[in-house]
Structures are given as C-alpha cells and as structure tokens.
PDB file of C-alpha atoms in Angstrom:
ATOM      1  CA  LEU A   1      91.080  95.519  97.368  1.00 55.00           C
ATOM      2  CA  GLU A   2      89.408  96.443 100.864  1.00 43.00           C
ATOM      3  CA  ASP A   3      90.959  94.409 103.829  1.00 43.00           C
ATOM      4  CA  GLY A   4      94.974  95.119 102.698  1.00 37.00           C
ATOM      5  CA  LYS A   5      96.109  92.015 104.484  1.00 39.00           C
ATOM      6  CA  ALA A   6      97.979  90.274 101.570  1.00 36.00           C
ATOM      7  CA  ALA A   7     101.037  88.808 101.647  1.00 34.00           C
ATOM      8  CA  ALA A   8     103.854  91.063 101.189  1.00 33.00           C
ATOM      9  CA  GLY A   9     107.349  90.317  98.813  1.00 35.00           C
ATOM     10  CA  PRO A  10     109.537  92.045  96.876  1.00 31.00           C
ATOM     11  CA  VAL A  11     108.294  95.018  93.796  1.00 30.00           C
ATOM     12  CA  ALA A  12     110.224  92.453  91.634  1.00 30.00           C
ATOM     13  CA  ALA A  13     108.029  89.261  92.215  1.00 32.00           C
ATOM     14  CA  ALA A  14     105.305  91.332  90.340  1.00 34.00           C
ATOM     15  CA  GLY A  15     106.758  92.105  87.327  1.00 34.00           C
ATOM     16  CA  PRO A  16     104.443  90.303  84.081  1.00 34.00           C
ATOM     17  CA  VAL A  17     102.159  93.268  85.458  1.00 35.00           C
ATOM     18  CA  ALA A  18     104.996  94.962  84.424  1.00 34.00           C
ATOM     19  CA  ALA A  19     103.663  94.196  80.362  1.00 31.00           C
ATOM     20  CA  GLU A  20      99.439  95.205  81.343  1.00 37.00           C
ATOM     21  CA  GLU A  21     100.702  98.259  83.376  1.00 36.00           C
ATOM     22  CA  ASP A  22     100.817 101.030  80.608  1.00 33.00           C
ATOM     23  CA  GLY A  23      97.894  99.684  78.456  1.00 33.00           C
ATOM     24  CA  SER A  24      95.826  98.176  81.203  1.00 36.00           C
ATOM     25  CA  SER A  25      95.785 101.373  83.604  1.00 39.00           C
ATOM     26  CA  ASN A  26      93.747 104.005  81.258  1.00 43.00           C
ATOM     27  CA  MET A  27      90.521 101.722  80.512  1.00 50.00           C
ATOM     28  CA  ASP A  28      88.435 105.123  79.976  1.00 66.00           C
ATOM     29  CA  SER A  29      85.482 103.252  78.806  1.00 77.00           C
ATOM     30  CA  ASP A  30      85.287 100.604  82.081  1.00 83.00           C
ATOM     31  CA  TRP A  31      83.981 103.817  83.678  1.00 87.00           C
ATOM     32  CA  SER A  32      81.354 105.281  81.369  1.00 90.00           C
ATOM     33  CA  GLY A  33      78.940 104.304  79.204  1.00 92.00           C
ATOM     34  CA  ALA A  34      74.628 103.096  80.296  1.00 92.00           C
ATOM     35  CA  PRO A  35      75.196  99.900  80.082  1.00 96.00           C
ATOM     36  CA  SER A  36      71.599  98.414  78.783  1.00 97.00           C
ATOM     37  CA  PHE A  37      69.768  95.428  79.131  1.00 98.00           C
ATOM     38  CA  PRO A  38      66.459  93.822  77.578  1.00 96.00           C
ATOM     39  CA  GLY A  39      63.795  94.299  80.297  1.00 96.00           C
ATOM     40  CA  SER A  40      64.759  97.648  81.655  1.00 97.00           C
ATOM     41  CA  GLU A  41      65.422 101.751  80.882  1.00 97.00           C
ATOM     42  CA  VAL A  42      68.825 102.847  81.042  1.00 98.00           C
ATOM     43  CA  SER A  43      70.121 106.038  81.697  1.00 98.00           C
ATOM     44  CA  GLU A  44      73.560 107.911  83.093  1.00 98.00           C
ATOM     45  CA  GLU A  45      74.079 110.713  84.674  1.00 98.00           C
ATOM     46  CA  TRP A  46      77.271 112.456  86.872  1.00 98.00           C
ATOM     47  CA  VAL A  47      75.485 114.330  90.365  1.00 99.00           C
ATOM     48  CA  PRO A  48      76.866 117.245  91.934  1.00 99.00           C
ATOM     49  CA  VAL A  49      77.728 115.394  95.797  1.00 99.00           C
ATOM     50  CA  ASP A  50      79.850 118.441  97.039  1.00 98.00           C
ATOM     51  CA  GLU A  51      82.549 121.220  95.839  1.00 97.00           C
ATOM     52  CA  GLY A  52      83.679 120.382  93.377  1.00 98.00           C
ATOM     53  CA  VAL A  53      82.600 116.591  92.998  1.00 99.00           C
ATOM     54  CA  LYS A  54      80.649 115.061  91.470  1.00 99.00           C
ATOM     55  CA  LEU A  55      79.120 110.869  91.157  1.00 99.00           C
ATOM     56  CA  ARG A  56      78.934 108.360  88.167  1.00 98.00           C
ATOM     57  CA  VAL A  57      75.864 107.432  89.156  1.00 99.00           C
ATOM     58  CA  ILE A  58      74.002 104.652  86.587  1.00 98.00           C
ATOM     59  CA  THR A  59      69.903 104.008  87.071  1.00 98.00           C
ATOM     60  CA  TRP A  60      67.301 101.282  85.206  1.00 98.00           C
ATOM     61  CA  LYS A  61      64.285 101.002  85.445  1.00 96.00           C
ATOM     62  CA  PRO A  62      62.005  97.337  84.296  1.00 96.00           C
ATOM     63  CA  THR A  63      59.968  98.540  81.496  1.00 94.00           C
ATOM     64  CA  SER A  64      57.189  95.517  82.070  1.00 87.00           C
ATOM     65  CA  SER A  65      56.928  94.179  85.459  1.00 72.00           C
ATOM     66  CA  LYS A  66      56.224  96.592  88.166  1.00 74.00           C
ATOM     67  CA  SER A  67      59.014  97.013  90.003  1.00 66.00           C
ATOM     68  CA  ALA A  68      59.113  96.370  93.555  1.00 78.00           C
ATOM     69  CA  SER A  69      60.990  99.124  95.843  1.00 90.00           C
ATOM     70  CA  THR A  70      63.674 100.768  95.029  1.00 96.00           C
ATOM     71  CA  VAL A  71      67.325  98.416  94.824  1.00 98.00           C
ATOM     72  CA  VAL A  72      70.243 101.424  95.267  1.00 99.00           C
ATOM     73  CA  PHE A  73      74.027  99.837  94.792  1.00 98.00           C
ATOM     74  CA  VAL A  74      77.035 100.454  96.661  1.00 99.00           C
ATOM     75  CA  ALA A  75      80.024  98.719  95.201  1.00 94.00           C
ATOM     76  CA  GLY A  76      83.027  98.766  97.384  1.00 93.00           C
ATOM     77  CA  TRP A  77      86.797  99.996  97.253  1.00 90.00           C
ATOM     78  CA  GLY A  78      87.598 100.575  93.199  1.00 85.00           C
ATOM     79  CA  SER A  79      84.879  98.721  92.265  1.00 88.00           C
ATOM     80  CA  LEU A  80      84.374  98.151  88.277  1.00 92.00           C
ATOM     81  CA  PHE A  81      80.661  97.897  87.396  1.00 94.00           C
ATOM     82  CA  GLU A  82      81.922  94.417  84.847  1.00 92.00           C
ATOM     83  CA  GLY A  83      81.733  92.772  87.413  1.00 91.00           C
ATOM     84  CA  TRP A  84      78.313  93.712  88.526  1.00 96.00           C
ATOM     85  CA  ARG A  85      77.547  92.950  85.494  1.00 96.00           C
ATOM     86  CA  PRO A  86      76.486  89.023  85.579  1.00 96.00           C
ATOM     87  CA  LEU A  87      74.044  90.621  88.011  1.00 98.00           C
ATOM     88  CA  ILE A  88      72.806  93.455  88.067  1.00 98.00           C
ATOM     89  CA  SER A  89      72.170  92.501  83.935  1.00 98.00           C
ATOM     90  CA  GLU A  90      69.321  90.385  85.301  1.00 97.00           C
ATOM     91  CA  TRP A  91      67.482  91.609  88.144  1.00 97.00           C
ATOM     92  CA  SER A  92      67.166  95.740  86.456  1.00 97.00           C
ATOM     93  CA  SER A  93      64.953  93.918  84.035  1.00 95.00           C
ATOM     94  CA  GLU A  94      62.174  93.143  87.731  1.00 94.00           C
ATOM     95  CA  ARG A  95      64.134  95.770  89.947  1.00 95.00           C
ATOM     96  CA  THR A  96      64.366  99.490  90.297  1.00 97.00           C
ATOM     97  CA  ILE A  97      68.446  99.509  90.090  1.00 98.00           C
ATOM     98  CA  VAL A  98      69.933 103.559  90.938  1.00 99.00           C
ATOM     99  CA  TYR A  99      74.205 101.642  91.168  1.00 99.00           C
ATOM    100  CA  ILE A 100      76.579 104.487  92.702  1.00 99.00           C
ATOM    101  CA  GLU A 101      80.460 105.230  92.118  1.00 98.00           C
ATOM    102  CA  THR A 102      81.814 106.125  94.937  1.00 98.00           C
ATOM    103  CA  ARG A 103      84.206 109.068  94.510  1.00 98.00           C
ATOM    104  CA  GLU A 104      87.548 107.011  94.781  1.00 96.00           C
ATOM    105  CA  LYS A 105      86.712 104.876  91.699  1.00 96.00           C
ATOM    106  CA  LYS A 106      88.232 106.709  89.040  1.00 94.00           C
ATOM    107  CA  SER A 107      85.249 107.585  86.897  1.00 96.00           C
ATOM    108  CA  SER A 108      83.986 110.736  88.938  1.00 97.00           C
ATOM    109  CA  GLU A 109      84.369 114.630  88.865  1.00 98.00           C
ATOM    110  CA  ILE A 110      86.037 116.062  91.035  1.00 98.00           C
ATOM    111  CA  SER A 111      87.696 119.950  90.257  1.00 98.00           C
ATOM    112  CA  LYS A 112      89.087 120.982  92.923  1.00 97.00           C
ATOM    113  CA  LYS A 113      92.524 119.932  95.168  1.00 96.00           C
ATOM    114  CA  ILE A 114      92.013 117.225  96.095  1.00 97.00           C
ATOM    115  CA  SER A 115      93.272 115.945 100.255  1.00 96.00           C
ATOM    116  CA  GLU A 116      92.625 112.690 102.592  1.00 96.00           C
ATOM    117  CA  SER A 117      90.292 114.312 104.162  1.00 97.00           C
ATOM    118  CA  ASP A 118      88.190 113.803 100.618  1.00 98.00           C
ATOM    119  CA  PHE A 119      87.874 110.421 101.117  1.00 98.00           C
ATOM    120  CA  SER A 120      87.092 110.059 104.811  1.00 98.00           C
ATOM    121  CA  VAL A 121      84.030 107.257 105.722  1.00 98.00           C
ATOM    122  CA  ASP A 122      82.445 110.609 106.610  1.00 98.00           C
ATOM    123  CA  LYS A 123      82.610 112.107 102.558  1.00 98.00           C
ATOM    124  CA  LEU A 124      81.596 109.481 101.481  1.00 98.00           C
ATOM    125  CA  SER A 125      78.192 109.069 103.838  1.00 99.00           C
ATOM    126  CA  SER A 126      77.208 112.878 102.891  1.00 99.00           C
ATOM    127  CA  ASP A 127      77.411 111.939  98.900  1.00 99.00           C
ATOM    128  CA  LEU A 128      75.421 108.826  98.878  1.00 99.00           C
ATOM    129  CA  VAL A 129      72.423 111.421 101.144  1.00 99.00           C
ATOM    130  CA  ALA A 130      72.975 113.678  98.098  1.00 99.00           C
ATOM    131  CA  VAL A 131      72.139 111.293  95.520  1.00 99.00           C
ATOM    132  CA  LEU A 132      69.280 109.960  97.290  1.00 99.00           C
ATOM    133  CA  ARG A 133      68.342 113.199  97.402  1.00 99.00           C
ATOM    134  CA  PHE A 134      68.894 114.306  93.781  1.00 99.00           C
ATOM    135  CA  TYR A 135      66.428 111.187  93.348  1.00 98.00           C
ATOM    136  CA  GLU A 136      64.532 112.679  95.262  1.00 98.00           C
ATOM    137  CA  LEU A 137      64.533 109.464  96.913  1.00 98.00           C
ATOM    138  CA  GLU A 138      63.903 108.294 100.987  1.00 98.00           C
ATOM    139  CA  SER A 139      66.427 106.028 102.946  1.00 97.00           C
ATOM    140  CA  THR A 140      63.266 104.298 104.459  1.00 97.00           C
ATOM    141  CA  GLN A 141      61.893 103.033 102.095  1.00 96.00           C
ATOM    142  CA  ILE A 142      65.197 101.734  99.444  1.00 98.00           C
ATOM    143  CA  ASP A 143      66.919  98.161  99.196  1.00 98.00           C
ATOM    144  CA  TRP A 144      70.132  98.129  99.430  1.00 99.00           C
ATOM    145  CA  TYR A 145      72.636  95.958  98.050  1.00 99.00           C
ATOM    146  CA  SER A 146      76.175  97.280  99.368  1.00 98.00           C
ATOM    147  CA  SER A 147      79.870  95.641  98.733  1.00 96.00           C
ATOM    148  CA  SER A 148      82.401  95.978 101.097  1.00 93.00           C
ATOM    149  CA  LEU A 149      83.901  99.909 101.111  1.00 96.00           C
ATOM    150  CA  GLY A 150      80.071 100.070 100.326  1.00 98.00           C
ATOM    151  CA  SER A 151      79.058  97.904 103.429  1.00 98.00           C
ATOM    152  CA  THR A 152      81.221  99.509 105.924  1.00 97.00           C
ATOM    153  CA  ILE A 153      79.776 103.330 104.239  1.00 98.00           C
ATOM    154  CA  LEU A 154      76.191 101.929 105.090  1.00 99.00           C
ATOM    155  CA  ILE A 155      76.493 100.553 108.239  1.00 99.00           C
ATOM    156  CA  ASP A 156      78.488 103.477 109.777  1.00 98.00           C
ATOM    157  CA  SER A 157      75.672 105.831 107.909  1.00 99.00           C
ATOM    158  CA  PHE A 158      72.248 103.809 109.407  1.00 99.00           C
ATOM    159  CA  ASN A 159      74.345 103.697 113.206  1.00 99.00           C
ATOM    160  CA  CYS A 160      74.826 107.261 113.207  1.00 98.00           C
ATOM    161  CA  GLY A 161      70.912 107.417 111.589  1.00 98.00           C
ATOM    162  CA  ARG A 162      72.227 110.090 108.546  1.00 98.00           C
ATOM    163  CA  LEU A 163      70.573 107.068 106.222  1.00 99.00           C
ATOM    164  CA  SER A 164      67.685 104.296 106.934  1.00 98.00           C
ATOM    165  CA  GLY A 165      66.182 101.383 104.688  1.00 98.00           C
ATOM    166  CA  ARG A 166      63.449  99.042 104.281  1.00 97.00           C
ATOM    167  CA  SER A 167      65.836  96.817 103.954  1.00 98.00           C
ATOM    168  CA  SER A 168      69.684  95.992 103.826  1.00 98.00           C
ATOM    169  CA  ILE A 169      71.908  92.987 102.189  1.00 99.00           C
ATOM    170  CA  LEU A 170      75.737  93.631 103.459  1.00 98.00           C
ATOM    171  CA  LEU A 171      78.648  91.539 101.241  1.00 96.00           C
ATOM    172  CA  ALA A 172      81.307  91.833 103.336  1.00 93.00           C
ATOM    173  CA  PRO A 173      82.182  94.124 105.845  1.00 94.00           C
ATOM    174  CA  ASN A 174      85.260  95.462 106.374  1.00 91.00           C
ATOM    175  CA  SER A 175      84.928  96.598 110.620  1.00 93.00           C
ATOM    176  CA  GLU A 176      88.551  98.068 109.654  1.00 91.00           C
ATOM    177  CA  PHE A 177      91.353  98.595 106.957  1.00 85.00           C
ATOM    178  CA  LYS A 178      94.301  96.632 107.930  1.00 80.00           C
ATOM    179  CA  PHE A 179      97.667  96.624 105.580  1.00 74.00           C
ATOM    180  CA  PRO A 180     100.441  95.217 106.043  1.00 70.00           C
ATOM    181  CA  PHE A 181     103.524  96.938 107.486  1.00 71.00           C
ATOM    182  CA  TRP A 182     105.025  97.329 103.778  1.00 67.00           C
ATOM    183  CA  ALA A 183     101.602  98.664 102.723  1.00 71.00           C
ATOM    184  CA  LYS A 184     101.036 101.526 105.311  1.00 76.00           C
ATOM    185  CA  ALA A 185     104.955 102.973 104.300  1.00 73.00           C
ATOM    186  CA  LEU A 186     103.808 103.929 101.085  1.00 74.00           C
ATOM    187  CA  ILE A 187      99.975 104.688 101.931  1.00 79.00           C
ATOM    188  CA  VAL A 188     101.871 107.216 104.807  1.00 80.00           C
ATOM    189  CA  LEU A 189     104.551 109.020 102.152  1.00 75.00           C
ATOM    190  CA  PRO A 190     104.595 111.674  99.811  1.00 75.00           C
ATOM    191  CA  LEU A 191     105.420 109.433  96.646  1.00 70.00           C
ATOM    192  CA  PRO A 192     105.810 111.031  93.785  1.00 73.00           C
ATOM    193  CA  ARG A 193     104.020 110.286  90.024  1.00 72.00           C
ATOM    194  CA  PHE A 194     106.626 107.814  89.419  1.00 74.00           C
ATOM    195  CA  MET A 195     105.770 105.153  91.804  1.00 72.00           C
ATOM    196  CA  TYR A 196     102.477 104.518  91.133  1.00 70.00           C
ATOM    197  CA  PRO A 197     102.980 101.720  88.436  1.00 74.00           C
ATOM    198  CA  ILE A 198     105.749 100.235  91.310  1.00 74.00           C
ATOM    199  CA  ILE A 199     102.982 100.310  93.941  1.00 73.00           C
ATOM    200  CA  VAL A 200      99.733  98.786  91.483  1.00 73.00           C
ATOM    201  CA  ARG A 201     102.292  95.195  90.412  1.00 75.00           C
ATOM    202  CA  LEU A 202     102.965  94.858  94.697  1.00 74.00           C
ATOM    203  CA  THR A 203      99.674  95.322  95.115  1.00 72.00           C
ATOM    204  CA  VAL A 204      98.210  93.627  92.396  1.00 71.00           C
ATOM    205  CA  TRP A 205     101.046  90.792  93.155  1.00 70.00           C
ATOM    206  CA  ALA A 206      99.806  91.217  96.998  1.00 69.00           C
ATOM    207  CA  VAL A 207      96.207  90.467  96.606  1.00 66.00           C
ATOM    208  CA  GLU A 208      95.925  87.786  94.352  1.00 69.00           C
ATOM    209  CA  ARG A 209      98.228  85.720  96.956  1.00 69.00           C
ATOM    210  CA  LYS A 210      95.083  86.214  99.046  1.00 66.00           C
ATOM    211  CA  VAL A 211      92.238  85.655  97.507  1.00 66.00           C
ATOM    212  CA  LYS A 212      91.855  82.331  96.728  1.00 65.00           C
ATOM    213  CA  GLU A 213      88.769  82.267  94.684  1.00 66.00           C
ATOM    214  CA  GLU A 214      89.513  82.593  90.702  1.00 70.00           C
ATOM    215  CA  GLY A 215      86.652  84.930  89.968  1.00 69.00           C
ATOM    216  CA  GLN A 216      87.487  87.398  93.316  1.00 65.00           C
ATOM    217  CA  ARG A 217      90.739  87.612  92.392  1.00 69.00           C
ATOM    218  CA  ILE A 218      90.018  88.390  88.026  1.00 71.00           C
ATOM    219  CA  ARG A 219      87.863  91.358  89.859  1.00 67.00           C
ATOM    220  CA  TYR A 220      90.658  91.644  92.220  1.00 65.00           C
ATOM    221  CA  ARG A 221      93.076  92.121  89.269  1.00 71.00           C
ATOM    222  CA  ARG A 222      91.434  94.042  86.583  1.00 71.00           C
ATOM    223  CA  ALA A 223      89.624  97.130  88.930  1.00 68.00           C
ATOM    224  CA  LEU A 224      93.742  97.288  90.072  1.00 69.00           C
ATOM    225  CA  LEU A 225      94.758  98.449  86.433  1.00 70.00           C
ATOM    226  CA  SER A 226      91.506 100.977  86.073  1.00 72.00           C
ATOM    227  CA  GLN A 227      91.894 102.782  88.695  1.00 79.00           C
ATOM    228  CA  ASP A 228      92.802 106.613  90.054  1.00 84.00           C
ATOM    229  CA  LEU A 229      96.339 105.912  91.593  1.00 83.00           C
ATOM    230  CA  GLN A 230      96.102 109.287  93.207  1.00 88.00           C
ATOM    231  CA  LYS A 231      91.998 108.879  94.028  1.00 93.00           C
ATOM    232  CA  MET A 232      93.205 105.407  95.553  1.00 87.00           C
ATOM    233  CA  HIS A 233      96.261 107.306  97.137  1.00 86.00           C
ATOM    234  CA  LEU A 234      94.538 109.180  99.570  1.00 92.00           C
ATOM    235  CA  SER A 235      91.522 107.092  99.592  1.00 93.00           C
ATOM    236  CA  ALA A 236      94.151 104.549 101.384  1.00 89.00           C
ATOM    237  CA  ARG A 237      95.596 106.582 104.060  1.00 92.00           C
ATOM    238  CA  SER A 238      91.944 107.866 104.754  1.00 95.00           C
ATOM    239  CA  LEU A 239      90.626 104.075 104.789  1.00 94.00           C
ATOM    240  CA  MET A 240      93.398 103.058 107.896  1.00 93.00           C
ATOM    241  CA  LYS A 241      93.042 105.146 110.153  1.00 94.00           C
ATOM    242  CA  TYR A 242      88.878 104.380 110.271  1.00 96.00           C
ATOM    243  CA  SER A 243      87.572 101.540 111.875  1.00 96.00           C
ATOM    244  CA  LEU A 244      83.637 100.863 112.989  1.00 97.00           C
ATOM    245  CA  PRO A 245      82.638 101.806 116.225  1.00 96.00           C
ATOM    246  CA  ASP A 246      82.544  99.015 118.800  1.00 96.00           C
ATOM    247  CA  ASN A 247      78.646  99.330 118.985  1.00 97.00           C
ATOM    248  CA  LEU A 248      75.718  99.799 116.846  1.00 98.00           C
ATOM    249  CA  ASP A 249      72.997  99.542 118.496  1.00 98.00           C
ATOM    250  CA  GLY A 250      72.228 103.015 116.056  1.00 98.00           C
ATOM    251  CA  ILE A 251      71.033 100.132 113.163  1.00 99.00           C
ATOM    252  CA  SER A 252      66.943  99.722 113.921  1.00 97.00           C
ATOM    253  CA  PHE A 253      65.878  98.160 110.292  1.00 98.00           C
ATOM    254  CA  PRO A 254      66.107  93.961 108.697  1.00 98.00           C
ATOM    255  CA  CYS A 255      69.523  93.547 107.706  1.00 98.00           C
ATOM    256  CA  ALA A 256      71.635  90.325 106.045  1.00 98.00           C
ATOM    257  CA  VAL A 257      75.661  90.899 106.371  1.00 97.00           C
ATOM    258  CA  MET A 258      75.972  88.525 103.006  1.00 96.00           C
ATOM    259  CA  THR A 259      80.200  86.137 103.047  1.00 92.00           C
ATOM    260  CA  ALA A 260      81.584  83.589 101.784  1.00 88.00           C
ATOM    261  CA  SER A 261      83.520  81.287 103.983  1.00 81.00           C
ATOM    262  CA  SER A 262      86.265  80.957 100.723  1.00 74.00           C
ATOM    263  CA  ASP A 263      86.554  84.773 101.158  1.00 69.00           C
ATOM    264  CA  LYS A 264      89.462  85.252 102.712  1.00 59.00           C
ATOM    265  CA  LEU A 265      90.363  88.783 101.715  1.00 58.00           C
ATOM    266  CA  HIS A 266      87.428  89.788 103.281  1.00 55.00           C
ATOM    267  CA  GLY A 267      87.427  87.328 106.617  1.00 65.00           C
ATOM    268  CA  MET A 268      83.557  85.188 108.119  1.00 80.00           C
ATOM    269  CA  ASP A 269      85.390  85.585 111.373  1.00 85.00           C
ATOM    270  CA  ARG A 270      85.227  89.540 110.462  1.00 87.00           C
ATOM    271  CA  ALA A 271      82.076  89.187 109.413  1.00 90.00           C
ATOM    272  CA  MET A 272      79.911  87.145 111.810  1.00 92.00           C
ATOM    273  CA  ASP A 273      81.656  89.863 114.671  1.00 94.00           C
ATOM    274  CA  ILE A 274      79.991  92.479 112.781  1.00 96.00           C
ATOM    275  CA  ILE A 275      76.925  90.473 112.958  1.00 96.00           C
ATOM    276  CA  ASP A 276      76.797  90.103 116.464  1.00 96.00           C
ATOM    277  CA  ARG A 277      76.685  94.294 117.131  1.00 97.00           C
ATOM    278  CA  ILE A 278      73.827  94.749 114.881  1.00 98.00           C
ATOM    279  CA  PRO A 279      70.797  94.346 116.196  1.00 98.00           C
ATOM    280  CA  ASN A 280      68.423  91.157 115.512  1.00 97.00           C
ATOM    281  CA  CYS A 281      70.562  90.772 111.975  1.00 98.00           C
ATOM    282  CA  LYS A 282      71.087  87.525 109.910  1.00 97.00           C
ATOM    283  CA  PHE A 283      73.643  85.912 108.109  1.00 96.00           C
ATOM    284  CA  ILE A 284      73.025  84.462 104.734  1.00 97.00           C
ATOM    285  CA  GLU A 285      75.997  82.206 104.177  1.00 95.00           C
ATOM    286  CA  VAL A 286      76.956  81.799  99.627  1.00 94.00           C
ATOM    287  CA  PRO A 287      79.156  79.738  97.976  1.00 92.00           C
ATOM    288  CA  SER A 288      81.888  82.658  97.393  1.00 90.00           C
ATOM    289  CA  ASN A 289      82.306  86.018  96.749  1.00 87.00           C
ATOM    290  CA  GLN A 290      81.987  85.659  93.159  1.00 89.00           C
ATOM    291  CA  TYR A 291      78.398  84.015  92.960  1.00 94.00           C
ATOM    292  CA  ALA A 292      77.009  87.678  94.934  1.00 95.00           C
ATOM    293  CA  HIS A 293      78.504  89.011  91.431  1.00 94.00           C
ATOM    294  CA  GLU A 294      75.824  86.641  89.453  1.00 96.00           C
ATOM    295  CA  ALA A 295      71.896  86.287  88.731  1.00 98.00           C
ATOM    296  CA  ASP A 296      71.831  83.595  91.224  1.00 98.00           C
ATOM    297  CA  VAL A 297      72.137  85.202  94.232  1.00 98.00           C
ATOM    298  CA  ILE A 298      68.720  87.188  92.819  1.00 98.00           C
ATOM    299  CA  LYS A 299      67.359  84.401  95.084  1.00 96.00           C
ATOM    300  CA  GLU A 300      68.548  85.197  98.445  1.00 97.00           C
ATOM    301  CA  ILE A 301      67.712  87.924  98.617  1.00 97.00           C
ATOM    302  CA  HIS A 302      64.227  87.817  97.676  1.00 95.00           C
ATOM    303  CA  HIS A 303      64.200  85.230 100.288  1.00 95.00           C
ATOM    304  CA  PHE A 304      65.844  87.812 102.903  1.00 97.00           C
ATOM    305  CA  GLN A 305      64.199  90.837 101.583  1.00 92.00           C
ATOM    306  CA  LEU A 306      60.325  88.038 101.397  1.00 85.00           C
ATOM    307  CA  LEU A 307      59.749  88.623  97.712  1.00 65.00           C
ATOM    308  CA  GLU A 308      59.058  85.070  97.424  1.00 50.00           C
TER     309      GLU A 308
END
C-alpha cells in the first residue's frame, strides 16, 4: 500500500469494486479481537500514546517454551493483522510478540480533531516509544520485525537514536513515498466524504495493476476496503512530503533488509539503496512478499538472529 506508484486510469475502470465498497469497507472485525493460537496466551489493549490517541496492541506469550528476546512487530501502512496470521500463528508459540497497529489504521482511537501533522513519521515514531514505555520494554533488547511504512518508521527512529534494538528485520522499506500525479492531486485537495468511495475504487484498481504477486494483491485489496479513509487521507498527505535521510550512519546494531524481486510495488532497487546506506546491513532475499508473511520465513529470521 505504501508505494503509490501504481498505474493511473479512469474511475470507470475500477467499477467492479463498487459493489463491494458499501459492504466491505466497514470491516470492524478486522480491527478488534485478540486472535488466539495454540501454544500461546494472547491479550489485546488500546495503549495511550499521545493526547487523545490510543493504539491497538496485541501481545502473545508462549505457554510452554522459554521465550527468547521479545519481538516487536510493526506492520505497513493500513496493514491488516489477517495478512500476518500465517506467520504469527506459528511464531507466537516460541516468541513473545508485541504487535503494534500504528495510528493511521482504523483500529486507533482518536478523540480529538485530527490534521496532517498528527500522522507524521515523527508522531508515529513517538507512538512506538510510548508503547515500549507502557510495557516497560528496553529497546536495546528487542528483535524488531517490520514491513513497509513500519520499516521506514523504524529506520528513521534508529538513525536519530530515538529507538534501538538487539536486531531488526526490515521488510520492503520505503525511502520515500511517491504517488502518481492523479493521486497527488486527490491527496492535497480537501475532499468531501462522498468522494472517498471513488478514491477507494481508483486506488484498488491502480494497486491491482501494479502488484504482480497474487497473495500481495489479495491482502492489499482487503486492506484498502477496510480503512478509515479520513485517517488514510491525512496520512498520505504527510507521507508524500517525507523521505529518509541520505545518511543513515546513526544505526549501530544488526539490521537486515528483506525483500523479493517479484515485489514490484516496493522495488528491489530502492531496497538495495537502503542496504547500502545502513552500516553493515544484511540482505535477505525471499521468494515473494507473501512468503515474508508466512511461517516458512521463520527459518530466515532465526538464521539472521542466530537462534539456530
């Protein structure tokens, strides 16, 4: 969802999505409920991170095995937990996992009037610090796992010294958020709410043309139809002005960028550029973006974290 460099086209071309819009965009069940898996105990909380802002955080703790260091999980822009279910359902039996949904997602509880500045990378980074403080977690002891926007937030936070880690796997990070011309026009305009369904149809159509992996396409379609569009609109306004610093020498602990050559939305070239900028960064190539959401990727994670 993060790249935005999808092909453009007329609203009419997105017509088939229209029938789903009314029934699918209000998927509240996607944004609440603590998924329970064998071998772990689960809890769900809305954690206060800022004035008038609470984030949904789900925690799994293994019931039998002695857990290694805690995994803190930060998913991508608007990402639904369901996309990560195959990985976490297996991983949660052996590791304590703290899954954080960032504030642009529908699950966040915001009781104040919101603006573009409420969704800056700096705000998202501060939220993560607040969650760690709430759970009394020391960032230097954490194994991070993140995707897309989540990876970008962490790189920024690591570089400026706001956060650290024992290790970090950064799936498909973005150095900047580029949108096609038609999307930029829609993002900067103060759009009335009746325009939101049109924007959703356009975006689904554009992303489905750009994304080649079937599993990735299905995840993004469901996520797009499940968003709070006011939050996402303001978030996009903020992100389109952001780019990672050129110098990432402030990162001083083991990091790896994970990506797939088949992931056309995020792009291998951009991932390799970030690898070159982070000191001693490793490269983990996976068969597909979907693979990084499934239990099979645990062996690559263990290998990088030297747990096997």
